[in-house]
């Protein structure tokens, strides 16, 4: 039985990269963590690794593009603990980076299935469980590349890209811009419920998605997502934060 004071968290795409680091970070904060992964073998391997560190982590099969698997995951969480306190929509894909005018429409559809429609599927399916939380938190793992303001100005306040340089990856950037809009839209629906909904750009993190060219470790990239997933009641909603080394992170422009 889970005590009322133990946070129950679900992280999607948590078998590797930033998602696994978020699951680890939440586990270290004493959460009961559901580690979402679409592949059982990869999910169980990550579960074993985090349990060996003494963390309360439980693999749950969840492909964000497969509604049935999302429904089954919600049913299991409902039966086992009856509520969800933190949902971290981390699973994401993108690329290969091609000039927008040469990007196949199939690539755009595929990316939107995961980064946009997958997030809506998971969020809506988990919402009844989140509404039962005393302090529900939704964290959407977005990207600086989804910011329309920074794209239009070609500015990167985090300093990864020099002034005047801003990657234009059609499927990825526009899916994260949609995710940002989704974040604000849910935040506004849920303002009176105590459920806080925020987006985060984890920074340029060395993972498979960028062939490990990133400069931050997954643990560093997980810091702000973990913070947002465990916000106090006085925390923000409809905010877009990134890592900048300060305790609460830096606000990005939408
Ligand atoms: N790395 C960066 O610099 C960076 C910067 C900004 C934002 N982000 C965002 O951070 C998030 C995590 O990325 P990452 O860098 O950790 O990438 P990653 O190492 O490629 O990990 C992606 C994760 O998402 C999972 N996934 C993909 N499609 C899925 C689906 N349909 N259902 C469930 N899980 C699925 C993958 O599972 P499999 O192992 O089964 O493929 C994997 O666990 C993404 O949303 C990404 O856009 C990353």
GROMACS .gro file of C-alpha atoms and ligand atoms in nm:
model
  302
    1UNK     CA    1   0.000   0.000   0.000
    2UNK     CA    2   0.130   0.346  -0.090
    3UNK     CA    3   0.109   0.615   0.176
    4UNK     CA    4  -0.069   0.943   0.098
    5UNK     CA    5   0.262   1.127   0.132
    6UNK     CA    6   0.442   0.918  -0.133
    7UNK     CA    7   0.422   1.079  -0.478
    8UNK     CA    8   0.317   0.847  -0.759
    9UNK     CA    9   0.485   0.939  -1.087
   10UNK     CA   10   0.469   0.816  -1.446
   11UNK     CA   11   0.746   0.895  -1.694
   12UNK     CA   12   0.697   0.805  -2.062
   13UNK     CA   13   0.993   0.694  -2.273
   14UNK     CA   14   1.188   0.623  -1.953
   15UNK     CA   15   1.402   0.327  -2.061
   16UNK     CA   16   1.694   0.547  -2.173
   17UNK     CA   17   1.821   0.902  -2.208
   18UNK     CA   18   1.660   1.189  -2.024
   19UNK     CA   19   1.349   0.985  -1.937
   20UNK     CA   20   1.550   0.728  -1.744
   21UNK     CA   21   1.732   1.010  -1.565
   22UNK     CA   22   1.397   1.169  -1.475
   23UNK     CA   23   1.276   0.835  -1.338
   24UNK     CA   24   1.599   0.810  -1.137
   25UNK     CA   25   1.565   1.167  -1.008
   26UNK     CA   26   1.204   1.112  -0.900
   27UNK     CA   27   1.301   0.780  -0.738
   28UNK     CA   28   1.575   0.958  -0.543
   29UNK     CA   29   1.312   1.201  -0.419
   30UNK     CA   30   1.118   0.909  -0.275
   31UNK     CA   31   0.854   0.878  -0.546
   32UNK     CA   32   0.685   0.553  -0.647
   33UNK     CA   33   0.784   0.567  -1.014
   34UNK     CA   34   0.618   0.398  -1.310
   35UNK     CA   35   0.888   0.370  -1.576
   36UNK     CA   36   0.706   0.379  -1.909
   37UNK     CA   37   0.864   0.198  -2.203
   38UNK     CA   38   0.720   0.061  -2.524
   39UNK     CA   39   0.958  -0.237  -2.531
   40UNK     CA   40   0.943  -0.483  -2.241
   41UNK     CA   41   1.310  -0.590  -2.264
   42UNK     CA   42   1.441  -0.232  -2.262
   43UNK     CA   43   1.194  -0.130  -1.992
   44UNK     CA   44   1.284  -0.421  -1.764
   45UNK     CA   45   1.657  -0.352  -1.809
   46UNK     CA   46   1.610   0.009  -1.698
   47UNK     CA   47   1.386  -0.104  -1.411
   48UNK     CA   48   1.658  -0.346  -1.292
   49UNK     CA   49   1.924  -0.076  -1.311
   50UNK     CA   50   1.723   0.174  -1.106
   51UNK     CA   51   1.604  -0.084  -0.853
   52UNK     CA   52   1.967  -0.186  -0.799
   53UNK     CA   53   2.015   0.174  -0.687
   54UNK     CA   54   1.747   0.115  -0.423
   55UNK     CA   55   1.474   0.311  -0.602
   56UNK     CA   56   1.101   0.231  -0.602
   57UNK     CA   57   1.071   0.195  -0.980
   58UNK     CA   58   0.820  -0.018  -1.172
   59UNK     CA   59   0.830  -0.090  -1.545
   60UNK     CA   60   0.497  -0.029  -1.717
   61UNK     CA   61   0.446  -0.105  -2.084
   62UNK     CA   62   0.335   0.209  -2.261
   63UNK     CA   63   0.365   0.307  -2.625
   64UNK     CA   64   0.231   0.662  -2.649
   65UNK     CA   65   0.110   0.598  -3.006
   66UNK     CA   66  -0.090   0.291  -2.902
   67UNK     CA   67  -0.410   0.397  -2.723
   68UNK     CA   68  -0.477   0.045  -2.599
   69UNK     CA   69  -0.141   0.025  -2.421
   70UNK     CA   70  -0.206   0.364  -2.262
   71UNK     CA   71  -0.550   0.252  -2.141
   72UNK     CA   72  -0.402  -0.067  -1.995
   73UNK     CA   73  -0.131   0.134  -1.818
   74UNK     CA   74  -0.391   0.366  -1.663
   75UNK     CA   75  -0.598   0.066  -1.551
   76UNK     CA   76  -0.296  -0.088  -1.381
   77UNK     CA   77  -0.205   0.237  -1.201
   78UNK     CA   78  -0.570   0.274  -1.096
   79UNK     CA   79  -0.575  -0.079  -0.952
   80UNK     CA   80  -0.237  -0.057  -0.782
   81UNK     CA   81  -0.239   0.293  -0.636
   82UNK     CA   82  -0.562   0.467  -0.743
   83UNK     CA   83  -0.407   0.802  -0.832
   84UNK     CA   84  -0.127   0.977  -1.024
   85UNK     CA   85   0.058   1.277  -0.879
   86UNK     CA   86   0.315   1.348  -1.152
   87UNK     CA   87   0.291   1.278  -1.524
   88UNK     CA   88   0.607   1.344  -1.724
   89UNK     CA   89   0.542   1.334  -2.099
   90UNK     CA   90   0.900   1.269  -2.203
   91UNK     CA   91   0.884   1.023  -2.495
   92UNK     CA   92   0.990   1.204  -2.809
   93UNK     CA   93   1.136   1.151  -3.154
   94UNK     CA   94   1.243   1.367  -3.448
   95UNK     CA   95   1.437   1.399  -3.767
   96UNK     CA   96   1.644   1.319  -3.960
   97UNK     CA   97   1.711   1.693  -3.997
   98UNK     CA   98   1.635   1.785  -4.359
   99UNK     CA   99   1.556   2.123  -4.511
  100UNK     CA  100   1.185   2.185  -4.440
  101UNK     CA  101   1.101   2.200  -4.810
  102UNK     CA  102   1.250   1.850  -4.856
  103UNK     CA  103   1.100   1.683  -4.550
  104UNK     CA  104   0.865   1.396  -4.639
  105UNK     CA  105   0.516   1.447  -4.502
  106UNK     CA  106   0.535   1.093  -4.358
  107UNK     CA  107   0.821   1.205  -4.134
  108UNK     CA  108   0.612   1.495  -4.006
  109UNK     CA  109   0.313   1.268  -3.940
  110UNK     CA  110   0.531   1.014  -3.756
  111UNK     CA  111   0.685   1.277  -3.531
  112UNK     CA  112   0.346   1.433  -3.455
  113UNK     CA  113   0.203   1.090  -3.367
  114UNK     CA  114   0.455   1.062  -3.082
  115UNK     CA  115   0.535   1.418  -2.976
  116UNK     CA  116   0.184   1.566  -3.010
  117UNK     CA  117  -0.097   1.311  -3.038
  118UNK     CA  118   0.083   1.072  -2.803
  119UNK     CA  119   0.103   1.339  -2.535
  120UNK     CA  120  -0.270   1.417  -2.569
  121UNK     CA  121  -0.359   1.046  -2.554
  122UNK     CA  122  -0.153   0.987  -2.241
  123UNK     CA  123  -0.264   1.309  -2.070
  124UNK     CA  124  -0.636   1.254  -2.130
  125UNK     CA  125  -0.620   0.888  -2.033
  126UNK     CA  126  -0.433   0.967  -1.710
  127UNK     CA  127  -0.647   1.273  -1.624
  128UNK     CA  128  -0.898   1.093  -1.400
  129UNK     CA  129  -0.603   0.962  -1.195
  130UNK     CA  130  -0.435   1.306  -1.187
  131UNK     CA  131  -0.759   1.466  -1.067
  132UNK     CA  132  -0.747   1.234  -0.764
  133UNK     CA  133  -0.409   1.374  -0.663
  134UNK     CA  134  -0.383   1.638  -0.392
  135UNK     CA  135  -0.108   1.806  -0.599
  136UNK     CA  136  -0.117   1.692  -0.963
  137UNK     CA  137   0.171   1.798  -1.185
  138UNK     CA  138   0.208   1.755  -1.562
  139UNK     CA  139   0.547   1.812  -1.723
  140UNK     CA  140   0.582   1.821  -2.100
  141UNK     CA  141   0.938   1.768  -2.218
  142UNK     CA  142   0.961   2.018  -2.502
  143UNK     CA  143   1.256   2.193  -2.662
  144UNK     CA  144   1.395   2.538  -2.720
  145UNK     CA  145   1.347   2.447  -3.089
  146UNK     CA  146   0.969   2.465  -3.028
  147UNK     CA  147   0.985   2.831  -2.929
  148UNK     CA  148   0.835   3.054  -3.200
  149UNK     CA  149   0.986   3.368  -3.046
  150UNK     CA  150   1.340   3.227  -3.036
  151UNK     CA  151   1.301   3.076  -3.385
  152UNK     CA  152   1.178   3.406  -3.529
  153UNK     CA  153   1.464   3.598  -3.366
  154UNK     CA  154   1.713   3.313  -3.414
  155UNK     CA  155   1.827   3.362  -3.056
  156UNK     CA  156   1.929   3.100  -2.805
  157UNK     CA  157   1.942   3.232  -2.449
  158UNK     CA  158   2.110   2.906  -2.341
  159UNK     CA  159   2.409   2.976  -2.565
  160UNK     CA  160   2.419   2.642  -2.750
  161UNK     CA  161   2.355   2.805  -3.089
  162UNK     CA  162   2.537   3.129  -3.179
  163UNK     CA  163   2.327   3.438  -3.267
  164UNK     CA  164   2.170   3.400  -3.611
  165UNK     CA  165   2.187   3.020  -3.601
  166UNK     CA  166   1.869   2.825  -3.521
  167UNK     CA  167   1.815   2.471  -3.657
  168UNK     CA  168   1.502   2.454  -3.876
  169UNK     CA  169   1.387   2.093  -3.843
  170UNK     CA  170   1.029   2.091  -3.973
  171UNK     CA  171   0.885   1.784  -3.801
  172UNK     CA  172   1.063   1.827  -3.468
  173UNK     CA  173   1.038   2.204  -3.420
  174UNK     CA  174   0.673   2.228  -3.518
  175UNK     CA  175   0.579   1.926  -3.302
  176UNK     CA  176   0.741   2.093  -3.000
  177UNK     CA  177   0.569   2.425  -3.084
  178UNK     CA  178   0.240   2.232  -3.081
  179UNK     CA  179   0.342   2.072  -2.751
  180UNK     CA  180   0.401   2.418  -2.607
  181UNK     CA  181   0.052   2.526  -2.716
  182UNK     CA  182  -0.088   2.206  -2.564
  183UNK     CA  183   0.087   2.286  -2.236
  184UNK     CA  184  -0.073   2.629  -2.206
  185UNK     CA  185  -0.413   2.499  -2.315
  186UNK     CA  186  -0.423   2.228  -2.045
  187UNK     CA  187  -0.280   2.467  -1.786
  188UNK     CA  188  -0.571   2.702  -1.850
  189UNK     CA  189  -0.832   2.426  -1.830
  190UNK     CA  190  -0.685   2.303  -1.503
  191UNK     CA  191  -0.612   2.636  -1.329
  192UNK     CA  192  -0.882   2.583  -1.064
  193UNK     CA  193  -0.794   2.220  -0.992
  194UNK     CA  194  -0.448   2.262  -0.839
  195UNK     CA  195  -0.295   2.061  -1.126
  196UNK     CA  196   0.007   2.256  -1.253
  197UNK     CA  197   0.105   2.208  -1.618
  198UNK     CA  198   0.445   2.322  -1.745
  199UNK     CA  199   0.688   2.266  -2.031
  200UNK     CA  200   1.062   2.224  -2.008
  201UNK     CA  201   1.353   2.236  -2.246
  202UNK     CA  202   1.607   2.007  -2.081
  203UNK     CA  203   1.903   2.173  -2.252
  204UNK     CA  204   2.139   2.017  -2.507
  205UNK     CA  205   2.179   1.672  -2.353
  206UNK     CA  206   2.405   1.392  -2.480
  207UNK     CA  207   2.159   1.114  -2.576
  208UNK     CA  208   2.078   0.891  -2.872
  209UNK     CA  209   1.845   1.156  -3.022
  210UNK     CA  210   2.148   1.375  -3.109
  211UNK     CA  211   2.411   1.100  -3.141
  212UNK     CA  212   2.548   1.210  -2.803
  213UNK     CA  213   2.659   1.551  -2.930
  214UNK     CA  214   2.486   1.724  -2.636
  215UNK     CA  215   2.689   1.894  -2.367
  216UNK     CA  216   2.482   1.806  -2.059
  217UNK     CA  217   2.450   1.463  -1.897
  218UNK     CA  218   2.101   1.308  -1.884
  219UNK     CA  219   2.103   1.369  -1.508
  220UNK     CA  220   2.169   1.740  -1.565
  221UNK     CA  221   1.893   1.748  -1.828
  222UNK     CA  222   1.653   1.579  -1.584
  223UNK     CA  223   1.695   1.836  -1.308
  224UNK     CA  224   1.430   2.088  -1.420
  225UNK     CA  225   1.178   1.818  -1.528
  226UNK     CA  226   1.211   1.661  -1.180
  227UNK     CA  227   1.169   2.004  -1.019
  228UNK     CA  228   0.851   2.070  -1.219
  229UNK     CA  229   0.715   1.722  -1.143
  230UNK     CA  230   0.749   1.787  -0.769
  231UNK     CA  231   0.653   2.157  -0.752
  232UNK     CA  232   0.494   2.294  -0.438
  233UNK     CA  233   0.144   2.439  -0.457
  234UNK     CA  234   0.292   2.787  -0.504
  235UNK     CA  235   0.475   2.675  -0.820
  236UNK     CA  236   0.404   2.813  -1.167
  237UNK     CA  237   0.163   2.682  -1.425
  238UNK     CA  238   0.185   2.753  -1.802
  239UNK     CA  239   0.559   2.820  -1.772
  240UNK     CA  240   0.837   2.714  -2.011
  241UNK     CA  241   1.162   2.657  -1.824
  242UNK     CA  242   1.514   2.551  -1.908
  243UNK     CA  243   1.832   2.465  -1.721
  244UNK     CA  244   2.061   2.762  -1.652
  245UNK     CA  245   2.236   2.653  -1.337
  246UNK     CA  246   2.012   2.862  -1.108
  247UNK     CA  247   1.799   2.679  -0.850
  248UNK     CA  248   1.467   2.726  -1.032
  249UNK     CA  249   1.585   2.740  -1.395
  250UNK     CA  250   1.525   3.010  -1.653
  251UNK     CA  251   1.198   3.103  -1.826
  252UNK     CA  252   1.200   3.072  -2.204
  253UNK     CA  253   0.977   3.267  -2.441
  254UNK     CA  254   0.699   3.058  -2.597
  255LIG     N1  255   1.865   1.534  -2.586
  255LIG     C1  256   1.840   1.664  -2.603
  255LIG     O1  257   1.934   1.746  -2.621
  255LIG     C2  258   1.699   1.715  -2.598
  255LIG     C3  259   1.681   1.854  -2.610
  255LIG     C4  260   1.551   1.904  -2.604
  255LIG     C5  261   1.445   1.819  -2.585
  255LIG     N2  262   1.466   1.683  -2.576
  255LIG     C6  263   1.349   1.597  -2.554
  255LIG     O2  264   1.373   1.512  -2.444
  255LIG     C7  265   1.292   1.394  -2.456
  255LIG     C8  266   1.379   1.272  -2.434
  255LIG     O3  267   1.476   1.267  -2.537
  255LIG     P1  268   1.619   1.197  -2.522
  255LIG     O4  269   1.719   1.299  -2.559
  255LIG     O5  270   1.629   1.128  -2.393
  255LIG     O6  271   1.609   1.096  -2.645
  255LIG     P2  272   1.633   0.936  -2.658
  255LIG     O7  273   1.755   0.898  -2.583
  255LIG     O8  274   1.624   0.912  -2.804
  255LIG     O9  275   1.508   0.872  -2.581
  255LIG     C9  276   1.378   0.878  -2.633
  255LIG    C10  277   1.289   0.791  -2.549
  255LIG    O10  278   1.155   0.802  -2.599
  255LIG    C11  279   1.106   0.671  -2.617
  255LIG     N3  280   1.000   0.665  -2.718
  255LIG    C12  281   1.005   0.701  -2.849
  255LIG     N4  282   0.887   0.676  -2.908
  255LIG    C13  283   0.805   0.624  -2.811
  255LIG    C14  284   0.671   0.579  -2.809
  255LIG     N5  285   0.594   0.579  -2.921
  255LIG     N6  286   0.620   0.535  -2.692
  255LIG    C15  287   0.695   0.532  -2.580
  255LIG     N7  288   0.823   0.571  -2.576
  255LIG    C16  289   0.877   0.617  -2.692
  255LIG    C17  290   1.228   0.588  -2.658
  255LIG    O11  291   1.201   0.449  -2.642
  255LIG     P3  292   1.276   0.335  -2.731
  255LIG    O12  293   1.405   0.304  -2.658
  255LIG    O13  294   1.178   0.223  -2.731
  255LIG    O14  295   1.301   0.393  -2.868
  255LIG    C18  296   1.328   0.642  -2.556
  255LIG    O15  297   1.308   0.584  -2.431
  255LIG    C19  298   1.230   1.401  -2.597
  255LIG    O16  299   1.097   1.447  -2.588
  255LIG    C20  300   1.318   1.501  -2.669
  255LIG    O17  301   1.250   1.567  -2.774
  255LIG    C21  302   1.591   1.630  -2.582
   0.00000   0.00000   0.00000
